mmCIF file of C-alpha atoms in Angstrom:
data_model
loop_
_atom_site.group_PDB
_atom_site.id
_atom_site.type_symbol
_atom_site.label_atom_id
_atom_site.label_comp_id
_atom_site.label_asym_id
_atom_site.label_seq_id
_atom_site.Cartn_x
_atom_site.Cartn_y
_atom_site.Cartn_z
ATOM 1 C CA UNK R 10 130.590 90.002 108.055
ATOM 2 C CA UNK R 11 129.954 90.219 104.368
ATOM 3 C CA UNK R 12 126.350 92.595 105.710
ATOM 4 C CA UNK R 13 128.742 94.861 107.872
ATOM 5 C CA UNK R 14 131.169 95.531 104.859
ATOM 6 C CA UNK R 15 128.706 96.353 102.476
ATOM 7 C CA UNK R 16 127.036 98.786 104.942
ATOM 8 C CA UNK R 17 130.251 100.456 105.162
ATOM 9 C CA UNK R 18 130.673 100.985 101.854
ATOM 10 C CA UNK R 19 127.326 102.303 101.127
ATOM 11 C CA UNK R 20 128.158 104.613 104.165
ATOM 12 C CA UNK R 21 131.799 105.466 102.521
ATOM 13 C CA UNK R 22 130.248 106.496 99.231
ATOM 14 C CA UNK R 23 127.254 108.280 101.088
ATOM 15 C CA UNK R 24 129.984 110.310 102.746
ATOM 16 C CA UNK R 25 131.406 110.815 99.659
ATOM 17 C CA UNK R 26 128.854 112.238 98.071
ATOM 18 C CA UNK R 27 128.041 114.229 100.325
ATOM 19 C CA UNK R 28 131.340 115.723 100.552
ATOM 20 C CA UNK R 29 131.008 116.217 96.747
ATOM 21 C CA UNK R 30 128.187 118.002 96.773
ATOM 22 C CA UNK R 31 129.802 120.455 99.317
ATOM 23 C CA UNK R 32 133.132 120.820 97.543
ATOM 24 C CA UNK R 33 130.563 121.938 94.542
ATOM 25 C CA UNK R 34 128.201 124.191 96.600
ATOM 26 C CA UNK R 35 131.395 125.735 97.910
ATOM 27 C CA UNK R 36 133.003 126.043 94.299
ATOM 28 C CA UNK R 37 129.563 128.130 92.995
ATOM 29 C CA UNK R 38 129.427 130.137 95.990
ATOM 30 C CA UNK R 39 133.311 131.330 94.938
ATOM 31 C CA UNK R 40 132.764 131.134 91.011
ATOM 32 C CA UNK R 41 129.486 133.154 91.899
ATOM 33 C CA UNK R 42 131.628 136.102 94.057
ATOM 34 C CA UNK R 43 134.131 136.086 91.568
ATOM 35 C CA UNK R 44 131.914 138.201 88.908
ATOM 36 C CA UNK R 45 132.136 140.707 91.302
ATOM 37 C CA UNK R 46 135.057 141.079 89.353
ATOM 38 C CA UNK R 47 137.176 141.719 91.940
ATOM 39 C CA UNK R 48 140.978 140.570 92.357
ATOM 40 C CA UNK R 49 141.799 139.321 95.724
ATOM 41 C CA UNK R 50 144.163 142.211 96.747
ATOM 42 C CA UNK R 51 141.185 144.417 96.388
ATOM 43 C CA UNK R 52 138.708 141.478 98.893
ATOM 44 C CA UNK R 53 141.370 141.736 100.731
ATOM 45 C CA UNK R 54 141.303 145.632 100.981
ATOM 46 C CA UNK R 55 137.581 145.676 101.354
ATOM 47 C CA UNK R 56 137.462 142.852 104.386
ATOM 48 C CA UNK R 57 139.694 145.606 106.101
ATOM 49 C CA UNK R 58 136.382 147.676 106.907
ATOM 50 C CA UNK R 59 135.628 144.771 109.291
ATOM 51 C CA UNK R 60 131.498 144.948 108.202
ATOM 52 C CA UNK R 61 129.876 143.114 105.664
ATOM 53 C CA UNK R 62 130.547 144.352 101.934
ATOM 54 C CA UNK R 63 127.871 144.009 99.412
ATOM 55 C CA UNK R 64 128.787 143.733 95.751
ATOM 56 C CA UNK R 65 126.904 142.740 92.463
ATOM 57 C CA UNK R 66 127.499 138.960 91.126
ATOM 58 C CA UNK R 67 125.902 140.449 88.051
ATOM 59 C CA UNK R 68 127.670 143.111 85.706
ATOM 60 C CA UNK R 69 126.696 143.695 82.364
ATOM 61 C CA UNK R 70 129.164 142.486 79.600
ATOM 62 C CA UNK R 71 132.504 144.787 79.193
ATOM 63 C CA UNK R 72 132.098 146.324 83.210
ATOM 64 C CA UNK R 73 135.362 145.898 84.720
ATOM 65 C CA UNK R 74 135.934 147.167 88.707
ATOM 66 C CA UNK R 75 138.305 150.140 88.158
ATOM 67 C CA UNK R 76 138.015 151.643 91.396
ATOM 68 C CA UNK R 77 137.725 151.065 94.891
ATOM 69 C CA UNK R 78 137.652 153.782 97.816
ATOM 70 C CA UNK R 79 137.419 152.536 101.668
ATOM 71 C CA UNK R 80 137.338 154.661 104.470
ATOM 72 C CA UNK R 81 138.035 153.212 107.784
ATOM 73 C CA UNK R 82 136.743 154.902 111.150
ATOM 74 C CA UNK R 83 139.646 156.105 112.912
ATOM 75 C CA UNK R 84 141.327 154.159 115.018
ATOM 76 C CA UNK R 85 140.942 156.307 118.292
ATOM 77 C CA UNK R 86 137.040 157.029 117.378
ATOM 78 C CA UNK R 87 134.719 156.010 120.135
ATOM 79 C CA UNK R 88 131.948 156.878 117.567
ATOM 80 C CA UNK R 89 132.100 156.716 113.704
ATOM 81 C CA UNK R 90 129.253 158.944 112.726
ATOM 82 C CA UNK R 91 128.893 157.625 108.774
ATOM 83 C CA UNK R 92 130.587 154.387 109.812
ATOM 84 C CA UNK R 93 133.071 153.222 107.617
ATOM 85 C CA UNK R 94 132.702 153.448 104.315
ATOM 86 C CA UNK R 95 133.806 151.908 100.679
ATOM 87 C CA UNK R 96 132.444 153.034 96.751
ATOM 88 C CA UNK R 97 133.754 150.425 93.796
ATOM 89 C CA UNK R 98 133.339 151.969 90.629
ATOM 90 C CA UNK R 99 132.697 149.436 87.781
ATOM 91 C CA UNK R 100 133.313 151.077 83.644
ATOM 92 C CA UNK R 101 131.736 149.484 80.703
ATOM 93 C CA UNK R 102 131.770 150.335 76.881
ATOM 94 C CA UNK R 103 131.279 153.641 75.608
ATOM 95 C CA UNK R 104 132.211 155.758 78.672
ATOM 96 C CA UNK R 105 129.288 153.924 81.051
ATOM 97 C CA UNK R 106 129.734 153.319 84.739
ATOM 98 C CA UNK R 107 128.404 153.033 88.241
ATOM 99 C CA UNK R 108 129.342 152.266 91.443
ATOM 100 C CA UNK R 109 128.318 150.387 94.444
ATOM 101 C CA UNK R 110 128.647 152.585 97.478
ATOM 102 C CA UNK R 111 128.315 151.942 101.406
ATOM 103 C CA UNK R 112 128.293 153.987 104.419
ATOM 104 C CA UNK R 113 127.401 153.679 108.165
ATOM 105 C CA UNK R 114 124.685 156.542 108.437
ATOM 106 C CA UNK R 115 123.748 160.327 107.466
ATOM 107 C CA UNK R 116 121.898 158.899 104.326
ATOM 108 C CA UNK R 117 119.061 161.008 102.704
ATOM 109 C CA UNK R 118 117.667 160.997 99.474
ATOM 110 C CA UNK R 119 115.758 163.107 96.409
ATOM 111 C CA UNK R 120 112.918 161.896 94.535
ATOM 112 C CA UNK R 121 113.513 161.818 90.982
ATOM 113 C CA UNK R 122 111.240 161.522 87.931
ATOM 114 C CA UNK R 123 111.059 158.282 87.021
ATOM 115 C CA UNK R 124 111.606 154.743 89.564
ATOM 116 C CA UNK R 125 111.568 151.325 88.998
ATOM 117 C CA UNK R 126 110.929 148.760 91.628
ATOM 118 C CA UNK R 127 113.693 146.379 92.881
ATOM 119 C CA UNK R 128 113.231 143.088 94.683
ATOM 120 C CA UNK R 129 117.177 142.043 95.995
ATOM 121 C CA UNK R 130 117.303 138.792 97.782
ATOM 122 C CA UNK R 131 119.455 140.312 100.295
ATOM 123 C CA UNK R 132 118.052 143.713 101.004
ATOM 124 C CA UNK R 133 114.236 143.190 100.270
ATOM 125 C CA UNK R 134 111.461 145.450 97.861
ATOM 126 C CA UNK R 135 112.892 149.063 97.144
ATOM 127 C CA UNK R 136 113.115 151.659 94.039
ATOM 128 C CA UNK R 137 115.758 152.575 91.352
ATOM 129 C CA UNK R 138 115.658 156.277 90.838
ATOM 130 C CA UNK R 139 116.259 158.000 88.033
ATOM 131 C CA UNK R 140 115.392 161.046 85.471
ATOM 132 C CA UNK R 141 115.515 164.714 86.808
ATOM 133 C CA UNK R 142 114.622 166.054 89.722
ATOM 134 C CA UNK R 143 114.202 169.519 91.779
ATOM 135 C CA UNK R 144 116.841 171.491 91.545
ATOM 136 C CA UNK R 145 118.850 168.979 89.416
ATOM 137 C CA UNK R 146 118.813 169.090 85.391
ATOM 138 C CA UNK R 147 121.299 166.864 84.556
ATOM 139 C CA UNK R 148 119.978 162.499 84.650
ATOM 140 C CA UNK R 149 120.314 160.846 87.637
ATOM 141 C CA UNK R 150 120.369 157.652 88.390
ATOM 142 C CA UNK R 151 120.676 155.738 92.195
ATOM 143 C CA UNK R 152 118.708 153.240 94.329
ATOM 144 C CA UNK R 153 117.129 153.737 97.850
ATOM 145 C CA UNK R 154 119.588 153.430 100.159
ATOM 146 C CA UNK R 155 119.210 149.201 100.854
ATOM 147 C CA UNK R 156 119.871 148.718 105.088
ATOM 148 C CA UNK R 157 122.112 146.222 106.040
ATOM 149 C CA UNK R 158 122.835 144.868 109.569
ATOM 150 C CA UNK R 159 126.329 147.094 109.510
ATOM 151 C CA UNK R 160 125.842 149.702 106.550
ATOM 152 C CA UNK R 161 123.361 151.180 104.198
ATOM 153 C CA UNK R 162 124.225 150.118 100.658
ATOM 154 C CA UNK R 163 123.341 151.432 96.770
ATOM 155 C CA UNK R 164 123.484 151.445 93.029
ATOM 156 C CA UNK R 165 125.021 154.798 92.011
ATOM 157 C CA UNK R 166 124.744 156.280 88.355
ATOM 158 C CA UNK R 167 125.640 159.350 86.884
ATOM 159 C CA UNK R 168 124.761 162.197 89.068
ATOM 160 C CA UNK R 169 124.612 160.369 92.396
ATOM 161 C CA UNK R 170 128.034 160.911 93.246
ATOM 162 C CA UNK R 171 130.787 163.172 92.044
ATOM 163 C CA UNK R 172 132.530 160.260 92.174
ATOM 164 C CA UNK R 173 131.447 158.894 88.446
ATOM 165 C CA UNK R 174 131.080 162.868 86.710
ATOM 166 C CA UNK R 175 132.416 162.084 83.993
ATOM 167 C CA UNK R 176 130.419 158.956 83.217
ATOM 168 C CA UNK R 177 127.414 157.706 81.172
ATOM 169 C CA UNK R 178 124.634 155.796 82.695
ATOM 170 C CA UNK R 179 123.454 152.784 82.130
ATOM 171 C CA UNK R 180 119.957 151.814 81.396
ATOM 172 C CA UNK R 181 117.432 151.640 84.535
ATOM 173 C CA UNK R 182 116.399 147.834 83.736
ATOM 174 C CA UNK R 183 120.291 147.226 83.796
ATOM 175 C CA UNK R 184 120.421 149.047 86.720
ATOM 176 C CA UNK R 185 118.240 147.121 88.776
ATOM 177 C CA UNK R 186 119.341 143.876 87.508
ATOM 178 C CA UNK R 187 123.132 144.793 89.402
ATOM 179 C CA UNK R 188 121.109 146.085 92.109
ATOM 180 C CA UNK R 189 119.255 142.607 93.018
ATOM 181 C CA UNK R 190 122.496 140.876 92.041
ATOM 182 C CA UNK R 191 123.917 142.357 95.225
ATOM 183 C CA UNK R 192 125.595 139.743 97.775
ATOM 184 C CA UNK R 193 127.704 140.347 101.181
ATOM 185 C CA UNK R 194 131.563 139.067 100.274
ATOM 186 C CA UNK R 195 132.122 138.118 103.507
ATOM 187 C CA UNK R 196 128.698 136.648 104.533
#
């Protein structure tokens, strides 16, 4: 009798633990997501795509998500030729941004001066780009596009989209760091 209760302790505080340790894994995982930096209206508004969205769990210090662009196939569409699609621009000190954009196809690229190489968790070995290129005075800065099982994904400075014209870039080591930081929201 005495043998049975104390195995059923040890097996109550076993299961205890181990529901600890879960409630903790579980806790990181959200703390973790959370520097994304974005609210939960704006998860929300993301999960609406209905595809896995990557974002960075690293920022530098100061970035703060100030936008956030989706753009659903339609409805009706039997075929979605760039898939749906979503950009979150993140703004830091001194007039310095980037953004984190995602589409479903008609990707390309330019090759640019300068690259560093990447090595995300999630997407695999791949290149920041960044300097000048042909045709294009002005610095630059983006990743290869990263493929995902839904959407291509990637960094975007200064001169990769119109979206961030009126921005400053950040540094290239910087750059890859939010780059490799990238995890899927809604794994």
């Amino acid at each position: 009798m005495i043998k049975t209760r104390h195995k059923l302790i040890v097996k109550g505080i076993t299961l205890l633990n181990l529901l600890s340790l879960n409630l903790a894994l579980n806790q990181n995982a959200i703390a973790q997501l959370s520097n994304s930096g974005l609210t939960s209206v704006q998860i929300r508004q993301l999960n609406s795509l209905r595809v896995k969205i990557a974002v960075p769990t690293y920022t530098p210090p100061g970035f703060q998500v100030t936008s956030i662009l989706i753009q659903p196939c339609p409805d009706n569409a039997t075929r979605c030729r760039f898939g749906p699609q979503y950009t979150i621009t993140y703004q830091g000190p001194n007039n310095s941004c980037f953004a984190i954009e995602a589409v479903g196809g008609g990707i390309g690229g330019v090759d640019l001066a300068s690259k560093l190489p990447l090595n995300s968790p999630l997407f695999g070995k791949s290149f920041l780009n960044y300097g000048t290129g042909p045709g294009n005075s002005s610095p630059t800065m983006f990743s290869d596009w990263l493929k995902g099982p839904e959407l291509f994904y990637r960094f975007a400075g200064q001169g990769a989209t119109d979206k961030l014209a009126n921005c400053r870039n950040i540094n290239p080591q910087e750059a890859v760091r939010v780059t490799e930081s990238l995890r899927y929201l809604n794994p």
